[in-house]
């Protein structure tokens, strides 16, 4: 997270047991008397090892919230790691949020494709894939982000939304150096000219397109995005578990971009949610009498 450390007041926590063994990590930043699951991370939450049991997670939360309360932090805004990103089943924080009388203030709908158990694509997606084949589109993995960033991504975001990519070109290059096997760039070419591309973030279980962009004819005329995603899902990442199309929400999950979510679902994706909780730190006392 150090590449954007100047944007946040880091307040990440390390929780140890009585033998000074690290038991949990909470990436976080502080804003006044509020603590947030780090706002510079898409997915956050309490990180624990596979050996950690529920009673320990309850104890960890009691100690952590007590500490925050002593530090005059009144509320913890916790985003739960979506289940598909966990290496094993791990809904401890959902249960503990219930015990703490946490307020659910946001819920995002994430479109997820189970690569190992795919729902059939819609006819429209199949036609797009066929169009890409007919146009002899070529997909290549490249190490250079510059052409995609400068010729497609930045102009597209500027024109459509009047925003810039979350990561600058320098930042994505830096992250690629840090995680050379986890960040990939795939470009799409028509007659050796780039017409589209996607930047992929990989985890143990999930493949996530972080950025996607193309020229004005990329989708409708060339079938580019359908062709690209199908190639990635069924060729490059056919041995992976999940393909994360991302959220289709606005306004803290209260509104859904129906057309965008339908487009993702037409690939066979279905919905997984990510919950966001507001926890009052004084409620650490509610965990004192849980065990019977």
mmCIF file of C-alpha atoms in Angstrom:
data_model
loop_
_atom_site.group_PDB
_atom_site.id
_atom_site.type_symbol
_atom_site.label_atom_id
_atom_site.label_comp_id
_atom_site.label_asym_id
_atom_site.label_seq_id
_atom_site.Cartn_x
_atom_site.Cartn_y
_atom_site.Cartn_z
ATOM 1 C CA UNK A 1 0.000 0.000 0.000
ATOM 2 C CA UNK A 2 3.028 2.264 0.256
ATOM 3 C CA UNK A 3 2.609 3.689 -3.245
ATOM 4 C CA UNK A 4 -0.367 5.762 -2.063
ATOM 5 C CA UNK A 5 0.642 6.194 1.585
ATOM 6 C CA UNK A 6 0.535 9.986 1.226
ATOM 7 C CA UNK A 7 -3.240 9.855 0.684
ATOM 8 C CA UNK A 8 -4.134 8.128 3.958
ATOM 9 C CA UNK A 9 -3.315 8.250 7.653
ATOM 10 C CA UNK A 10 -2.328 4.631 8.037
ATOM 11 C CA UNK A 11 -3.578 2.940 11.202
ATOM 12 C CA UNK A 12 -3.128 -0.719 10.318
ATOM 13 C CA UNK A 13 -3.179 -3.107 13.263
ATOM 14 C CA UNK A 14 -1.174 -6.227 14.098
ATOM 15 C CA UNK A 15 -2.705 -8.470 16.760
ATOM 16 C CA UNK A 16 -0.423 -10.861 18.688
ATOM 17 C CA UNK A 17 -1.108 -13.597 21.228
ATOM 18 C CA UNK A 18 0.560 -13.889 24.644
ATOM 19 C CA UNK A 19 3.547 -15.644 23.028
ATOM 20 C CA UNK A 20 4.067 -12.739 20.612
ATOM 21 C CA UNK A 21 2.817 -14.799 17.682
ATOM 22 C CA UNK A 22 1.040 -12.760 15.009
ATOM 23 C CA UNK A 23 -2.632 -13.812 14.931
ATOM 24 C CA UNK A 24 -4.353 -11.224 12.730
ATOM 25 C CA UNK A 25 -3.845 -8.155 10.573
ATOM 26 C CA UNK A 26 -6.279 -5.324 9.942
ATOM 27 C CA UNK A 27 -5.187 -3.016 7.084
ATOM 28 C CA UNK A 28 -6.771 0.290 8.090
ATOM 29 C CA UNK A 29 -6.622 4.072 7.961
ATOM 30 C CA UNK A 30 -7.864 6.633 10.456
ATOM 31 C CA UNK A 31 -10.098 9.626 9.760
ATOM 32 C CA UNK A 32 -10.721 11.612 12.940
ATOM 33 C CA UNK A 33 -12.416 9.329 15.470
ATOM 34 C CA UNK A 34 -13.281 6.728 12.809
ATOM 35 C CA UNK A 35 -11.214 3.769 11.607
ATOM 36 C CA UNK A 36 -11.769 2.323 8.134
ATOM 37 C CA UNK A 37 -10.853 -0.984 6.555
ATOM 38 C CA UNK A 38 -8.171 0.557 4.403
ATOM 39 C CA UNK A 39 -9.819 2.873 1.900
ATOM 40 C CA UNK A 40 -6.934 2.370 -0.495
ATOM 41 C CA UNK A 41 -7.804 -1.315 -0.883
ATOM 42 C CA UNK A 42 -10.717 -2.694 -2.895
ATOM 43 C CA UNK A 43 -11.113 -5.673 -0.582
ATOM 44 C CA UNK A 44 -10.196 -5.398 3.077
ATOM 45 C CA UNK A 45 -11.168 -6.848 6.407
ATOM 46 C CA UNK A 46 -9.524 -8.808 9.157
ATOM 47 C CA UNK A 47 -6.877 -11.192 7.797
ATOM 48 C CA UNK A 48 -6.368 -14.423 9.728
ATOM 49 C CA UNK A 49 -4.583 -17.714 9.106
ATOM 50 C CA UNK A 50 -6.278 -20.984 8.198
ATOM 51 C CA UNK A 51 -5.548 -22.375 11.663
ATOM 52 C CA UNK A 52 -7.438 -19.613 13.509
ATOM 53 C CA UNK A 53 -10.683 -20.802 15.098
ATOM 54 C CA UNK A 54 -13.885 -18.894 15.819
ATOM 55 C CA UNK A 55 -13.313 -18.488 19.556
ATOM 56 C CA UNK A 56 -9.917 -16.917 18.765
ATOM 57 C CA UNK A 57 -11.426 -14.487 16.250
ATOM 58 C CA UNK A 58 -13.948 -13.422 18.882
ATOM 59 C CA UNK A 59 -11.100 -12.804 21.331
ATOM 60 C CA UNK A 60 -9.142 -10.921 18.679
ATOM 61 C CA UNK A 61 -12.103 -8.631 18.058
ATOM 62 C CA UNK A 62 -12.634 -8.008 21.761
ATOM 63 C CA UNK A 63 -9.001 -6.993 22.251
ATOM 64 C CA UNK A 64 -8.892 -4.980 19.022
ATOM 65 C CA UNK A 65 -12.074 -3.003 19.691
ATOM 66 C CA UNK A 66 -11.075 -2.397 23.309
ATOM 67 C CA UNK A 67 -7.762 -0.985 22.098
ATOM 68 C CA UNK A 68 -9.487 1.260 19.559
ATOM 69 C CA UNK A 69 -11.925 2.482 22.213
ATOM 70 C CA UNK A 70 -8.990 3.397 24.452
ATOM 71 C CA UNK A 71 -7.486 5.299 21.517
ATOM 72 C CA UNK A 72 -10.706 7.362 21.305
ATOM 73 C CA UNK A 73 -11.755 5.796 18.024
ATOM 74 C CA UNK A 74 -15.536 5.569 18.227
ATOM 75 C CA UNK A 75 -16.421 3.548 15.140
ATOM 76 C CA UNK A 76 -14.820 0.884 12.978
ATOM 77 C CA UNK A 77 -16.010 0.782 9.372
ATOM 78 C CA UNK A 78 -15.299 -2.791 8.348
ATOM 79 C CA UNK A 79 -15.563 -4.204 4.846
ATOM 80 C CA UNK A 80 -15.768 -7.964 4.763
ATOM 81 C CA UNK A 81 -13.536 -9.908 2.386
ATOM 82 C CA UNK A 82 -15.849 -11.514 -0.229
ATOM 83 C CA UNK A 83 -16.064 -15.259 0.363
ATOM 84 C CA UNK A 84 -14.532 -16.195 -2.996
ATOM 85 C CA UNK A 85 -11.257 -14.486 -2.035
ATOM 86 C CA UNK A 86 -10.789 -16.674 1.021
ATOM 87 C CA UNK A 87 -8.661 -19.794 0.644
ATOM 88 C CA UNK A 88 -11.047 -21.697 2.945
ATOM 89 C CA UNK A 89 -14.574 -20.998 4.291
ATOM 90 C CA UNK A 90 -14.312 -18.010 6.606
ATOM 91 C CA UNK A 91 -17.452 -16.146 7.683
ATOM 92 C CA UNK A 92 -16.283 -15.482 11.240
ATOM 93 C CA UNK A 93 -16.563 -11.712 10.838
ATOM 94 C CA UNK A 94 -20.138 -11.959 9.577
ATOM 95 C CA UNK A 95 -21.097 -13.802 12.760
ATOM 96 C CA UNK A 96 -19.096 -11.483 15.012
ATOM 97 C CA UNK A 97 -20.615 -8.401 13.360
ATOM 98 C CA UNK A 98 -23.992 -9.802 14.382
ATOM 99 C CA UNK A 99 -22.772 -10.256 17.972
ATOM 100 C CA UNK A 100 -21.512 -6.672 18.017
ATOM 101 C CA UNK A 101 -24.852 -5.244 16.825
ATOM 102 C CA UNK A 102 -23.046 -3.857 13.794
ATOM 103 C CA UNK A 103 -24.929 -1.666 11.342
ATOM 104 C CA UNK A 104 -24.941 -2.913 7.739
ATOM 105 C CA UNK A 105 -24.546 0.354 5.823
ATOM 106 C CA UNK A 106 -23.504 -0.923 2.397
ATOM 107 C CA UNK A 107 -23.814 -4.103 0.348
ATOM 108 C CA UNK A 108 -22.277 -4.454 -3.102
ATOM 109 C CA UNK A 109 -23.366 -6.967 -5.739
ATOM 110 C CA UNK A 110 -20.319 -8.537 -7.415
ATOM 111 C CA UNK A 111 -20.742 -10.515 -10.644
ATOM 112 C CA UNK A 112 -18.702 -13.717 -10.317
ATOM 113 C CA UNK A 113 -18.177 -16.454 -12.896
ATOM 114 C CA UNK A 114 -17.405 -19.914 -11.547
ATOM 115 C CA UNK A 115 -14.890 -21.011 -14.198
ATOM 116 C CA UNK A 116 -15.112 -24.655 -13.140
ATOM 117 C CA UNK A 117 -18.931 -24.729 -13.290
ATOM 118 C CA UNK A 118 -19.980 -22.305 -16.009
ATOM 119 C CA UNK A 119 -23.520 -21.301 -16.861
ATOM 120 C CA UNK A 120 -24.045 -21.161 -20.616
ATOM 121 C CA UNK A 121 -23.370 -17.796 -22.251
ATOM 122 C CA UNK A 122 -26.178 -15.857 -23.869
ATOM 123 C CA UNK A 123 -26.629 -15.808 -27.654
ATOM 124 C CA UNK A 124 -25.519 -12.179 -27.756
ATOM 125 C CA UNK A 125 -22.165 -13.016 -26.117
ATOM 126 C CA UNK A 126 -21.666 -15.944 -28.461
ATOM 127 C CA UNK A 127 -22.246 -13.663 -31.477
ATOM 128 C CA UNK A 128 -19.693 -11.223 -30.113
ATOM 129 C CA UNK A 129 -17.123 -14.014 -29.753
ATOM 130 C CA UNK A 130 -17.826 -15.172 -33.311
ATOM 131 C CA UNK A 131 -17.385 -11.596 -34.526
ATOM 132 C CA UNK A 132 -13.960 -11.434 -32.897
ATOM 133 C CA UNK A 133 -12.947 -14.677 -34.583
ATOM 134 C CA UNK A 134 -14.226 -13.422 -37.955
ATOM 135 C CA UNK A 135 -12.180 -10.228 -37.609
ATOM 136 C CA UNK A 136 -9.034 -12.256 -36.821
ATOM 137 C CA UNK A 137 -8.402 -10.423 -33.564
ATOM 138 C CA UNK A 138 -5.128 -11.316 -31.853
ATOM 139 C CA UNK A 139 -4.592 -11.245 -28.071
ATOM 140 C CA UNK A 140 -1.110 -10.931 -26.595
ATOM 141 C CA UNK A 141 0.273 -10.666 -23.076
ATOM 142 C CA UNK A 142 2.692 -7.725 -22.895
ATOM 143 C CA UNK A 143 4.943 -6.222 -20.238
ATOM 144 C CA UNK A 144 4.436 -2.635 -21.377
ATOM 145 C CA UNK A 145 1.421 -0.783 -19.935
ATOM 146 C CA UNK A 146 2.212 2.540 -21.624
ATOM 147 C CA UNK A 147 0.422 2.141 -24.959
ATOM 148 C CA UNK A 148 -2.748 0.801 -23.334
ATOM 149 C CA UNK A 149 -2.731 3.497 -20.626
ATOM 150 C CA UNK A 150 -2.022 6.461 -22.900
ATOM 151 C CA UNK A 151 -3.873 5.507 -26.087
ATOM 152 C CA UNK A 152 -6.957 3.778 -24.680
ATOM 153 C CA UNK A 153 -7.534 3.784 -20.923
ATOM 154 C CA UNK A 154 -6.893 7.429 -20.022
ATOM 155 C CA UNK A 155 -8.751 8.896 -23.064
ATOM 156 C CA UNK A 156 -11.725 6.527 -22.555
ATOM 157 C CA UNK A 157 -12.178 7.338 -18.871
ATOM 158 C CA UNK A 158 -11.771 11.043 -19.570
ATOM 159 C CA UNK A 159 -14.330 11.058 -22.372
ATOM 160 C CA UNK A 160 -16.938 8.805 -20.735
ATOM 161 C CA UNK A 161 -16.694 9.726 -17.043
ATOM 162 C CA UNK A 162 -14.295 12.697 -16.851
ATOM 163 C CA UNK A 163 -12.070 10.751 -14.434
ATOM 164 C CA UNK A 164 -8.567 9.299 -14.439
ATOM 165 C CA UNK A 165 -7.546 5.702 -13.671
ATOM 166 C CA UNK A 166 -7.191 5.014 -9.940
ATOM 167 C CA UNK A 167 -3.590 3.981 -10.634
ATOM 168 C CA UNK A 168 -1.277 6.268 -12.574
ATOM 169 C CA UNK A 169 0.973 4.717 -15.194
ATOM 170 C CA UNK A 170 3.925 5.049 -12.810
ATOM 171 C CA UNK A 171 1.982 3.362 -10.003
ATOM 172 C CA UNK A 172 0.899 0.371 -12.104
ATOM 173 C CA UNK A 173 4.494 -0.077 -13.291
ATOM 174 C CA UNK A 174 5.655 0.009 -9.671
ATOM 175 C CA UNK A 175 3.059 -2.573 -8.646
ATOM 176 C CA UNK A 176 4.066 -4.786 -11.558
ATOM 177 C CA UNK A 177 7.657 -4.710 -10.297
ATOM 178 C CA UNK A 178 6.455 -5.663 -6.814
ATOM 179 C CA UNK A 179 4.102 -8.402 -8.044
ATOM 180 C CA UNK A 180 5.438 -9.526 -11.439
ATOM 181 C CA UNK A 181 3.405 -12.750 -11.539
ATOM 182 C CA UNK A 182 0.165 -11.288 -10.164
ATOM 183 C CA UNK A 183 -0.461 -8.332 -12.505
ATOM 184 C CA UNK A 184 -0.842 -8.985 -16.233
ATOM 185 C CA UNK A 185 -1.570 -6.879 -19.287
ATOM 186 C CA UNK A 186 -3.368 -8.382 -22.296
ATOM 187 C CA UNK A 187 -3.795 -6.301 -25.449
ATOM 188 C CA UNK A 188 -6.054 -6.959 -28.441
ATOM 189 C CA UNK A 189 -4.792 -6.237 -31.957
ATOM 190 C CA UNK A 190 -6.435 -5.863 -35.349
ATOM 191 C CA UNK A 191 -3.896 -5.974 -38.177
ATOM 192 C CA UNK A 192 -1.118 -5.370 -35.621
ATOM 193 C CA UNK A 193 -2.806 -2.210 -34.280
ATOM 194 C CA UNK A 194 -3.954 -2.142 -30.664
ATOM 195 C CA UNK A 195 -7.729 -1.733 -30.385
ATOM 196 C CA UNK A 196 -8.301 -2.841 -26.797
ATOM 197 C CA UNK A 197 -6.838 -4.310 -23.665
ATOM 198 C CA UNK A 198 -7.328 -5.399 -20.075
ATOM 199 C CA UNK A 199 -5.200 -5.200 -16.918
ATOM 200 C CA UNK A 200 -5.617 -8.295 -14.763
ATOM 201 C CA UNK A 201 -5.025 -8.673 -11.020
ATOM 202 C CA UNK A 202 -4.592 -12.316 -9.954
ATOM 203 C CA UNK A 203 -5.094 -13.893 -6.527
ATOM 204 C CA UNK A 204 -4.968 -17.534 -5.463
ATOM 205 C CA UNK A 205 -8.637 -18.081 -6.276
ATOM 206 C CA UNK A 206 -9.805 -15.113 -8.317
ATOM 207 C CA UNK A 207 -8.983 -13.428 -11.611
ATOM 208 C CA UNK A 208 -10.058 -9.782 -11.602
ATOM 209 C CA UNK A 209 -9.956 -7.398 -14.593
ATOM 210 C CA UNK A 210 -8.949 -4.115 -12.952
ATOM 211 C CA UNK A 211 -9.037 -1.997 -16.123
ATOM 212 C CA UNK A 212 -10.650 -2.570 -19.516
ATOM 213 C CA UNK A 213 -10.660 -0.209 -22.489
ATOM 214 C CA UNK A 214 -10.912 -0.215 -26.272
ATOM 215 C CA UNK A 215 -11.305 2.093 -29.233
ATOM 216 C CA UNK A 216 -14.759 3.171 -30.418
ATOM 217 C CA UNK A 217 -15.196 0.114 -32.650
ATOM 218 C CA UNK A 218 -13.766 -2.393 -30.136
ATOM 219 C CA UNK A 219 -17.091 -3.875 -29.017
ATOM 220 C CA UNK A 220 -19.809 -3.242 -31.577
ATOM 221 C CA UNK A 221 -17.834 -3.687 -34.782
ATOM 222 C CA UNK A 222 -15.101 -6.128 -33.741
ATOM 223 C CA UNK A 223 -16.725 -8.042 -30.861
ATOM 224 C CA UNK A 224 -13.579 -7.225 -28.928
ATOM 225 C CA UNK A 225 -14.639 -7.401 -25.279
ATOM 226 C CA UNK A 226 -16.679 -10.583 -25.698
ATOM 227 C CA UNK A 227 -13.807 -12.183 -27.592
ATOM 228 C CA UNK A 228 -11.203 -11.009 -25.065
ATOM 229 C CA UNK A 229 -13.057 -12.190 -21.958
ATOM 230 C CA UNK A 230 -13.908 -15.537 -23.525
ATOM 231 C CA UNK A 231 -10.259 -16.050 -24.453
ATOM 232 C CA UNK A 232 -9.087 -15.207 -20.943
ATOM 233 C CA UNK A 233 -11.703 -17.354 -19.197
ATOM 234 C CA UNK A 234 -11.435 -20.435 -21.388
ATOM 235 C CA UNK A 235 -7.780 -20.352 -22.385
ATOM 236 C CA UNK A 236 -5.493 -18.320 -20.141
ATOM 237 C CA UNK A 237 -7.360 -18.927 -16.857
ATOM 238 C CA UNK A 238 -9.271 -22.149 -17.519
ATOM 239 C CA UNK A 239 -7.604 -23.743 -14.464
ATOM 240 C CA UNK A 240 -8.606 -20.923 -12.090
ATOM 241 C CA UNK A 241 -11.635 -20.905 -9.790
ATOM 242 C CA UNK A 242 -13.396 -17.579 -10.261
ATOM 243 C CA UNK A 243 -13.531 -14.630 -12.654
ATOM 244 C CA UNK A 244 -14.524 -11.411 -10.888
ATOM 245 C CA UNK A 245 -16.361 -8.975 -13.189
ATOM 246 C CA UNK A 246 -16.641 -6.431 -10.361
ATOM 247 C CA UNK A 247 -19.576 -4.490 -8.917
ATOM 248 C CA UNK A 248 -22.449 -2.809 -10.755
ATOM 249 C CA UNK A 249 -23.588 -0.618 -7.849
ATOM 250 C CA UNK A 250 -23.740 3.015 -6.890
ATOM 251 C CA UNK A 251 -24.968 4.868 -3.809
ATOM 252 C CA UNK A 252 -23.623 2.365 -1.254
ATOM 253 C CA UNK A 253 -25.242 -0.560 -3.066
ATOM 254 C CA UNK A 254 -28.749 0.941 -3.068
ATOM 255 C CA UNK A 255 -28.766 1.353 -6.848
ATOM 256 C CA UNK A 256 -27.899 -1.241 -9.492
ATOM 257 C CA UNK A 257 -26.738 -0.569 -13.042
ATOM 258 C CA UNK A 258 -29.085 -3.154 -14.533
ATOM 259 C CA UNK A 259 -27.640 -3.179 -18.059
ATOM 260 C CA UNK A 260 -24.064 -3.484 -16.802
ATOM 261 C CA UNK A 261 -24.905 -6.321 -14.413
ATOM 262 C CA UNK A 262 -26.928 -8.112 -17.100
ATOM 263 C CA UNK A 263 -23.957 -7.911 -19.479
ATOM 264 C CA UNK A 264 -21.803 -9.651 -16.875
ATOM 265 C CA UNK A 265 -24.495 -12.224 -16.178
ATOM 266 C CA UNK A 266 -24.778 -12.966 -19.904
ATOM 267 C CA UNK A 267 -21.280 -14.487 -19.619
ATOM 268 C CA UNK A 268 -22.666 -16.859 -16.978
ATOM 269 C CA UNK A 269 -21.682 -14.760 -13.957
ATOM 270 C CA UNK A 270 -23.878 -14.755 -10.865
ATOM 271 C CA UNK A 271 -24.026 -12.532 -7.799
ATOM 272 C CA UNK A 272 -21.859 -12.640 -4.670
ATOM 273 C CA UNK A 273 -22.172 -9.833 -2.117
ATOM 274 C CA UNK A 274 -19.648 -7.846 -0.125
ATOM 275 C CA UNK A 275 -20.906 -6.404 3.158
ATOM 276 C CA UNK A 276 -19.781 -3.214 4.890
ATOM 277 C CA UNK A 277 -20.408 -2.792 8.622
ATOM 278 C CA UNK A 278 -20.217 0.096 11.066
ATOM 279 C CA UNK A 279 -19.171 -1.147 14.496
ATOM 280 C CA UNK A 280 -19.165 0.956 17.655
ATOM 281 C CA UNK A 281 -15.924 0.212 19.471
ATOM 282 C CA UNK A 282 -17.612 0.493 22.873
ATOM 283 C CA UNK A 283 -19.494 -2.683 21.966
ATOM 284 C CA UNK A 284 -16.398 -4.770 22.650
ATOM 285 C CA UNK A 285 -18.114 -5.496 25.967
ATOM 286 C CA UNK A 286 -20.777 -7.486 24.121
ATOM 287 C CA UNK A 287 -18.178 -10.177 23.429
ATOM 288 C CA UNK A 288 -17.393 -10.761 27.114
ATOM 289 C CA UNK A 289 -20.244 -13.203 27.760
ATOM 290 C CA UNK A 290 -20.535 -14.999 24.429
ATOM 291 C CA UNK A 291 -19.061 -18.319 25.480
ATOM 292 C CA UNK A 292 -21.172 -20.842 27.396
#
